């Protein structure tokens, strides 16, 4: 351990909300629900998450914690063959197109994707 | 649309940021495969946003301060003692309660990722999940405590407990002086979240 490491400042200890954006809450809840469904053990989850939060380039202030969380969930689900990355990429793009095509104030539905094929 | 309320001059289209879109994509796949029920997801979010939090832990600590039998049970089998108050973990994890004394102060970290006793403290604060805390709590606990405004007598040892997916810790802070005869409820108000992680002390009696 370098001496330099000792001086890394801790983020401020303010009482921030549990989640700063709704998707973080959803990613968290998906993980809890899938674990309860028996798709993975909590140890498997913790190890996958650990690899992400220890990857180079993560924010010192912990602000990208749920980005790490979501990457870990995607990797675990891809490894289990439940949600291959290619499928997630395609569907995410479809959701973004659907959102863009949905008038303000209306619920965003995947059906609103202009490129949707039936 | 000619009768729009003009609450917004810009009328942006909806946009989903990339992370939000990826979560929606996962939800779509998992729902189609019958692996999740969207209504159950909402319940989990609501639970962790509004129902589970450090007040649970504070009631455990206050009970331990006032009820020696409960304190003894908490020391021997924290999982069962805590469950008796209705707080059970969702990941099948075991709980261990570590009691602060004048000889030893206890502090909790998770160097692996961010394991935390959700059932009694809710979800961890940002600093608990940050790389500096995860590394410095182990290397220099006294320095970390100083940053939290806590200075302990030099003869008080500091023991750092590293959480795992299977074992989570609850620090039982020392009962503040001058609180003899207080009700559990009043005592619980003195128990802060940080005091149960070990980066703080219980509040002093006013």
CSV table of C-alpha atoms in Angstrom, one decimal:
chain,number,residue,atom,x,y,z
A,1,UNK,CA,0.0,0.0,0.0
A,2,UNK,CA,1.4,3.4,-0.9
A,3,UNK,CA,1.5,6.2,1.6
A,4,UNK,CA,-0.4,8.2,-1.0
A,5,UNK,CA,-3.4,5.9,-0.5
A,6,UNK,CA,-3.7,7.1,3.1
A,7,UNK,CA,-4.6,10.5,1.9
A,8,UNK,CA,-7.5,9.7,-0.4
A,9,UNK,CA,-10.4,11.8,0.9
A,10,UNK,CA,-13.6,10.1,1.9
A,11,UNK,CA,-16.8,11.4,0.2
A,12,UNK,CA,-18.8,13.8,2.4
A,13,UNK,CA,-21.0,12.0,4.9
A,14,UNK,CA,-24.2,13.6,4.0
A,15,UNK,CA,-27.5,11.7,4.3
A,16,UNK,CA,-28.1,11.3,0.6
A,17,UNK,CA,-31.2,9.5,-0.8
A,18,UNK,CA,-30.8,5.8,-1.2
A,19,UNK,CA,-31.0,6.0,-4.9
A,20,UNK,CA,-30.3,9.0,-7.0
A,21,UNK,CA,-32.1,7.9,-10.1
A,22,UNK,CA,-35.0,5.5,-10.6
A,23,UNK,CA,-33.1,3.0,-12.8
A,24,UNK,CA,-30.7,2.5,-9.8
A,25,UNK,CA,-33.6,1.3,-7.7
A,26,UNK,CA,-34.8,-0.9,-10.5
A,27,UNK,CA,-31.4,-2.5,-11.0
A,28,UNK,CA,-31.1,-3.1,-7.3
A,29,UNK,CA,-34.6,-4.6,-7.0
A,30,UNK,CA,-34.0,-6.9,-10.1
A,31,UNK,CA,-31.0,-8.3,-8.4
A,32,UNK,CA,-32.8,-9.0,-5.1
A,33,UNK,CA,-35.7,-10.6,-6.9
A,34,UNK,CA,-33.5,-12.8,-9.1
A,35,UNK,CA,-31.5,-13.9,-6.1
A,36,UNK,CA,-34.7,-14.8,-4.3
A,37,UNK,CA,-35.8,-16.8,-7.4
A,38,UNK,CA,-32.6,-18.8,-7.0
A,39,UNK,CA,-30.8,-17.7,-10.2
A,40,UNK,CA,-27.6,-17.1,-8.3
A,41,UNK,CA,-26.2,-17.2,-4.8
A,42,UNK,CA,-25.5,-14.0,-2.9
A,43,UNK,CA,-21.8,-15.0,-2.8
A,44,UNK,CA,-21.8,-15.2,-6.6
A,45,UNK,CA,-23.4,-11.8,-6.7
A,46,UNK,CA,-20.9,-10.2,-4.3
A,47,UNK,CA,-18.0,-11.6,-6.2
A,48,UNK,CA,-19.3,-10.3,-9.5
A,49,UNK,CA,-20.0,-6.9,-8.0
A,50,UNK,CA,-16.6,-6.8,-6.3
A,51,UNK,CA,-14.9,-7.3,-9.7
A,52,UNK,CA,-16.7,-4.2,-11.0
A,53,UNK,CA,-16.2,-1.9,-8.0
A,54,UNK,CA,-12.5,-2.8,-8.1
A,55,UNK,CA,-12.1,-2.2,-11.8
A,56,UNK,CA,-9.7,0.6,-12.8
A,57,UNK,CA,-11.3,3.9,-13.3
A,58,UNK,CA,-14.2,3.7,-10.8
A,59,UNK,CA,-15.0,6.9,-9.1
A,60,UNK,CA,-13.3,7.7,-5.8
A,61,UNK,CA,-16.5,9.1,-4.4
A,62,UNK,CA,-18.6,6.0,-5.0
A,63,UNK,CA,-20.9,8.0,-7.3
A,64,UNK,CA,-20.8,5.4,-10.0
A,65,UNK,CA,-21.6,2.5,-7.7
A,66,UNK,CA,-24.9,1.6,-9.4
A,67,UNK,CA,-23.2,1.8,-12.8
A,68,UNK,CA,-20.9,-0.9,-11.4
A,69,UNK,CA,-24.0,-2.7,-10.0
A,70,UNK,CA,-25.8,-2.8,-13.4
A,71,UNK,CA,-22.6,-3.9,-15.2
A,72,UNK,CA,-22.3,-6.8,-12.7
A,73,UNK,CA,-25.9,-7.8,-13.1
A,74,UNK,CA,-25.6,-7.8,-16.9
A,75,UNK,CA,-22.4,-9.9,-16.8
A,76,UNK,CA,-23.9,-12.4,-14.4
A,77,UNK,CA,-27.1,-12.7,-16.5
A,78,UNK,CA,-25.1,-13.0,-19.7
A,79,UNK,CA,-22.8,-15.7,-18.1
A,80,UNK,CA,-25.9,-17.6,-17.1
A,81,UNK,CA,-27.3,-17.4,-20.6
A,82,UNK,CA,-30.4,-15.6,-19.3
A,83,UNK,CA,-29.8,-12.3,-21.1
A,84,UNK,CA,-27.1,-12.4,-23.7
A,85,UNK,CA,-25.4,-9.0,-24.1
A,86,UNK,CA,-26.3,-8.7,-27.8
A,87,UNK,CA,-30.0,-9.0,-26.9
A,88,UNK,CA,-29.7,-6.4,-24.1
A,89,UNK,CA,-27.9,-4.0,-26.5
A,90,UNK,CA,-30.7,-4.4,-29.2
A,91,UNK,CA,-33.5,-4.0,-26.7
A,92,UNK,CA,-31.9,-1.1,-25.0
A,93,UNK,CA,-31.6,0.7,-28.4
A,94,UNK,CA,-35.3,-0.2,-29.1
A,95,UNK,CA,-36.3,1.3,-25.7
A,96,UNK,CA,-34.4,4.5,-26.5
A,97,UNK,CA,-36.0,4.8,-30.0
A,98,UNK,CA,-39.4,4.2,-28.3
A,99,UNK,CA,-38.8,6.9,-25.8
A,100,UNK,CA,-37.8,9.4,-28.4
A,101,UNK,CA,-41.0,8.6,-30.4
A,102,UNK,CA,-43.3,8.9,-27.4
A,103,UNK,CA,-44.9,12.3,-27.0
A,104,UNK,CA,-44.0,14.1,-23.7
A,105,UNK,CA,-46.3,13.0,-20.9
A,106,UNK,CA,-47.3,9.7,-22.4
A,107,UNK,CA,-46.1,6.4,-21.0
A,108,UNK,CA,-43.1,5.0,-22.9
A,109,UNK,CA,-44.0,1.7,-24.4
A,110,UNK,CA,-41.7,-0.6,-26.4
A,111,UNK,CA,-44.5,-0.7,-29.0
A,112,UNK,CA,-43.7,2.9,-29.8
A,113,UNK,CA,-40.3,2.0,-31.3
A,114,UNK,CA,-40.7,3.0,-34.9
A,115,UNK,CA,-38.4,0.2,-36.0
A,116,UNK,CA,-40.3,-2.4,-34.2
A,117,UNK,CA,-41.1,-5.5,-36.3
A,118,UNK,CA,-43.9,-7.8,-35.5
B,1,UNK,CA,-52.0,18.6,-30.2
B,2,UNK,CA,-53.4,22.1,-29.9
B,3,UNK,CA,-54.8,22.0,-26.4
B,4,UNK,CA,-51.6,21.2,-24.5
B,5,UNK,CA,-51.1,22.9,-21.2
B,6,UNK,CA,-48.3,25.3,-21.7
B,7,UNK,CA,-46.4,24.3,-18.6
B,8,UNK,CA,-43.3,23.6,-20.6
B,9,UNK,CA,-42.2,25.8,-23.6
B,10,UNK,CA,-39.8,23.2,-24.9
B,11,UNK,CA,-41.9,20.0,-25.2
B,12,UNK,CA,-38.9,17.7,-25.4
B,13,UNK,CA,-39.5,14.3,-26.6
B,14,UNK,CA,-38.9,11.7,-23.9
B,15,UNK,CA,-35.4,10.5,-23.7
B,16,UNK,CA,-34.0,7.5,-21.8
B,17,UNK,CA,-30.4,7.7,-20.8
B,18,UNK,CA,-28.4,4.6,-21.7
B,19,UNK,CA,-28.4,3.1,-18.2
B,20,UNK,CA,-32.1,3.5,-17.8
B,21,UNK,CA,-32.6,1.9,-21.3
B,22,UNK,CA,-30.4,-1.1,-20.3
B,23,UNK,CA,-32.4,-1.7,-17.1
B,24,UNK,CA,-35.6,-1.6,-19.2
B,25,UNK,CA,-34.1,-4.0,-21.6
B,26,UNK,CA,-33.2,-6.4,-18.8
B,27,UNK,CA,-36.7,-6.1,-17.3
B,28,UNK,CA,-38.3,-6.8,-20.6
B,29,UNK,CA,-36.2,-10.0,-21.1
B,30,UNK,CA,-36.7,-11.2,-17.5
B,31,UNK,CA,-40.4,-10.6,-17.6
B,32,UNK,CA,-40.8,-12.4,-20.9
B,33,UNK,CA,-38.9,-15.3,-19.5
B,34,UNK,CA,-41.2,-15.3,-16.4
B,35,UNK,CA,-38.2,-14.7,-14.1
B,36,UNK,CA,-39.6,-11.5,-12.5
B,37,UNK,CA,-42.9,-10.0,-11.8
B,38,UNK,CA,-42.8,-6.2,-12.3
B,39,UNK,CA,-45.2,-5.7,-9.4
B,40,UNK,CA,-42.8,-7.5,-7.1
B,41,UNK,CA,-40.0,-5.3,-8.3
B,42,UNK,CA,-42.0,-2.2,-7.2
B,43,UNK,CA,-42.6,-3.7,-3.8
B,44,UNK,CA,-38.8,-4.3,-3.3
B,45,UNK,CA,-38.0,-0.7,-4.3
B,46,UNK,CA,-40.6,0.7,-2.0
B,47,UNK,CA,-39.4,-1.4,0.9
B,48,UNK,CA,-35.8,-0.2,0.6
B,49,UNK,CA,-36.7,3.4,-0.1
B,50,UNK,CA,-39.2,3.8,2.7
B,51,UNK,CA,-39.4,0.9,5.2
B,52,UNK,CA,-36.0,-0.5,5.9
B,53,UNK,CA,-33.5,1.8,7.5
B,54,UNK,CA,-31.3,2.5,10.5
B,55,UNK,CA,-34.3,2.9,12.9
B,56,UNK,CA,-34.5,-0.9,12.8
B,57,UNK,CA,-30.9,-1.2,14.1
B,58,UNK,CA,-31.5,1.6,16.6
B,59,UNK,CA,-34.3,-0.4,18.2
B,60,UNK,CA,-32.1,-3.4,18.4
B,61,UNK,CA,-29.4,-1.4,20.1
B,62,UNK,CA,-31.8,0.3,22.5
B,63,UNK,CA,-33.2,-3.0,23.5
B,64,UNK,CA,-29.7,-4.4,24.2
B,65,UNK,CA,-29.0,-1.4,26.4
B,66,UNK,CA,-32.0,-1.9,28.5
B,67,UNK,CA,-32.5,-5.7,28.5
B,68,UNK,CA,-29.5,-7.7,29.7
B,69,UNK,CA,-31.0,-11.0,28.6
B,70,UNK,CA,-31.6,-9.6,25.1
B,71,UNK,CA,-28.0,-8.2,25.0
B,72,UNK,CA,-26.7,-11.7,26.0
B,73,UNK,CA,-28.8,-13.3,23.2
B,74,UNK,CA,-27.6,-10.7,20.7
B,75,UNK,CA,-24.0,-11.5,21.7
B,76,UNK,CA,-24.5,-15.3,21.3
B,77,UNK,CA,-26.8,-15.4,18.3
B,78,UNK,CA,-27.4,-12.1,16.7
B,79,UNK,CA,-29.3,-13.5,13.7
B,80,UNK,CA,-32.0,-15.0,15.9
B,81,UNK,CA,-32.1,-12.1,18.4
B,82,UNK,CA,-32.6,-9.6,15.6
B,83,UNK,CA,-35.1,-11.8,13.8
B,84,UNK,CA,-37.1,-11.9,17.0
B,85,UNK,CA,-37.8,-8.2,16.5
B,86,UNK,CA,-39.0,-8.8,13.0
B,87,UNK,CA,-35.8,-7.9,11.0
B,88,UNK,CA,-34.6,-10.7,8.8
B,89,UNK,CA,-32.1,-10.6,6.0
B,90,UNK,CA,-33.1,-11.4,2.4
B,91,UNK,CA,-29.9,-13.0,1.4
B,92,UNK,CA,-29.8,-15.6,4.1
B,93,UNK,CA,-26.9,-13.9,5.7
B,94,UNK,CA,-25.8,-14.3,9.3
B,95,UNK,CA,-25.5,-11.3,11.7
B,96,UNK,CA,-22.9,-10.8,14.3
B,97,UNK,CA,-23.3,-8.0,16.9
B,98,UNK,CA,-20.0,-6.5,18.1
B,99,UNK,CA,-20.2,-4.5,21.3
B,100,UNK,CA,-18.1,-1.4,21.9
B,101,UNK,CA,-16.4,-1.1,25.3
B,102,UNK,CA,-13.9,1.3,26.8
B,103,UNK,CA,-11.2,-1.2,25.7
B,104,UNK,CA,-12.3,-1.9,22.2
B,105,UNK,CA,-14.1,0.1,19.5
B,106,UNK,CA,-15.5,-1.8,16.6
B,107,UNK,CA,-15.8,-0.6,13.0
B,108,UNK,CA,-17.3,-2.3,10.0
B,109,UNK,CA,-16.1,-2.3,6.3
B,110,UNK,CA,-16.6,-4.4,3.3
B,111,UNK,CA,-13.4,-4.6,1.4
B,112,UNK,CA,-14.9,-7.1,-1.1
B,113,UNK,CA,-17.7,-4.8,-2.4
B,114,UNK,CA,-20.4,-3.3,-0.2
B,115,UNK,CA,-21.9,-6.1,2.0
B,116,UNK,CA,-23.9,-4.3,4.7
B,117,UNK,CA,-26.6,-5.4,7.2
B,118,UNK,CA,-29.6,-4.2,5.1
B,119,UNK,CA,-32.2,-5.6,7.4
B,120,UNK,CA,-31.1,-3.4,10.3
B,121,UNK,CA,-29.5,-0.4,8.6
B,122,UNK,CA,-31.1,-0.2,5.2
B,123,UNK,CA,-28.8,0.4,2.2
B,124,UNK,CA,-25.3,1.7,2.8
B,125,UNK,CA,-24.3,5.4,2.5
B,126,UNK,CA,-22.2,6.5,-0.5
B,127,UNK,CA,-19.0,6.8,1.5
B,128,UNK,CA,-19.3,3.1,2.7
B,129,UNK,CA,-19.2,2.0,-0.9
B,130,UNK,CA,-16.4,4.3,-1.9
B,131,UNK,CA,-12.9,3.0,-2.7
B,132,UNK,CA,-11.1,5.2,-0.1
B,133,UNK,CA,-13.3,4.0,2.8
B,134,UNK,CA,-13.0,0.4,1.7
B,135,UNK,CA,-9.2,0.5,1.7
B,136,UNK,CA,-8.5,3.1,4.4
B,137,UNK,CA,-10.8,1.7,7.1
B,138,UNK,CA,-8.4,-1.3,7.2
B,139,UNK,CA,-5.1,0.6,6.8
B,140,UNK,CA,-5.8,3.6,9.0
B,141,UNK,CA,-9.0,3.2,11.0
B,142,UNK,CA,-8.0,5.9,13.5
B,143,UNK,CA,-7.4,8.4,10.7
B,144,UNK,CA,-10.8,7.5,9.2
B,145,UNK,CA,-12.5,8.0,12.5
B,146,UNK,CA,-10.8,11.4,12.9
B,147,UNK,CA,-12.4,12.4,9.6
B,148,UNK,CA,-15.8,11.5,11.0
B,149,UNK,CA,-15.0,13.7,14.0
B,150,UNK,CA,-14.4,10.7,16.4
B,151,UNK,CA,-11.3,10.7,18.6
B,152,UNK,CA,-10.9,7.8,20.9
B,153,UNK,CA,-8.6,7.5,23.9
B,154,UNK,CA,-5.2,6.0,22.7
B,155,UNK,CA,-5.7,3.0,25.0
B,156,UNK,CA,-8.9,2.1,23.2
B,157,UNK,CA,-8.1,-0.6,20.6
B,158,UNK,CA,-9.9,-0.4,17.3
B,159,UNK,CA,-11.0,-3.6,15.7
B,160,UNK,CA,-12.1,-3.6,12.0
B,161,UNK,CA,-14.6,-6.2,10.9
B,162,UNK,CA,-14.6,-7.1,7.2
B,163,UNK,CA,-18.1,-8.1,6.0
B,164,UNK,CA,-18.8,-10.8,3.6
B,165,UNK,CA,-21.8,-12.0,1.6
B,166,UNK,CA,-22.6,-14.5,4.4
B,167,UNK,CA,-21.7,-12.5,7.5
B,168,UNK,CA,-22.7,-8.9,8.3
B,169,UNK,CA,-21.9,-6.9,11.4
B,170,UNK,CA,-23.9,-4.6,13.6
B,171,UNK,CA,-21.9,-2.4,16.0
B,172,UNK,CA,-23.5,-1.9,19.4
B,173,UNK,CA,-22.2,1.5,20.5
B,174,UNK,CA,-21.7,2.3,24.2
B,175,UNK,CA,-24.7,3.6,26.0
B,176,UNK,CA,-24.3,7.3,26.7
B,177,UNK,CA,-23.8,8.4,30.2
B,178,UNK,CA,-26.8,10.0,32.1
B,179,UNK,CA,-29.5,7.9,30.4
B,180,UNK,CA,-30.4,5.7,33.3
B,181,UNK,CA,-34.1,5.0,33.4
B,182,UNK,CA,-34.7,6.1,29.8
B,183,UNK,CA,-37.2,4.3,27.7
B,184,UNK,CA,-36.1,2.1,24.8
B,185,UNK,CA,-37.8,4.6,22.5
B,186,UNK,CA,-35.9,7.6,23.8
B,187,UNK,CA,-32.7,5.7,23.8
B,188,UNK,CA,-33.2,4.7,20.2
B,189,UNK,CA,-33.2,8.3,19.2
B,190,UNK,CA,-29.6,8.5,20.4
B,191,UNK,CA,-28.4,5.7,18.1
B,192,UNK,CA,-27.2,7.0,14.8
B,193,UNK,CA,-26.5,5.0,11.6
B,194,UNK,CA,-22.8,5.8,11.8
B,195,UNK,CA,-22.6,4.6,15.4
B,196,UNK,CA,-23.8,1.2,14.2
B,197,UNK,CA,-21.2,1.1,11.5
B,198,UNK,CA,-18.6,2.2,14.0
B,199,UNK,CA,-17.7,5.5,12.3
B,200,UNK,CA,-19.6,7.4,15.0
B,201,UNK,CA,-20.7,7.2,18.6
B,202,UNK,CA,-24.1,7.3,20.0
B,203,UNK,CA,-25.4,10.9,20.6
B,204,UNK,CA,-24.9,12.3,24.1
B,205,UNK,CA,-27.9,12.8,26.3
B,206,UNK,CA,-29.0,16.4,26.1
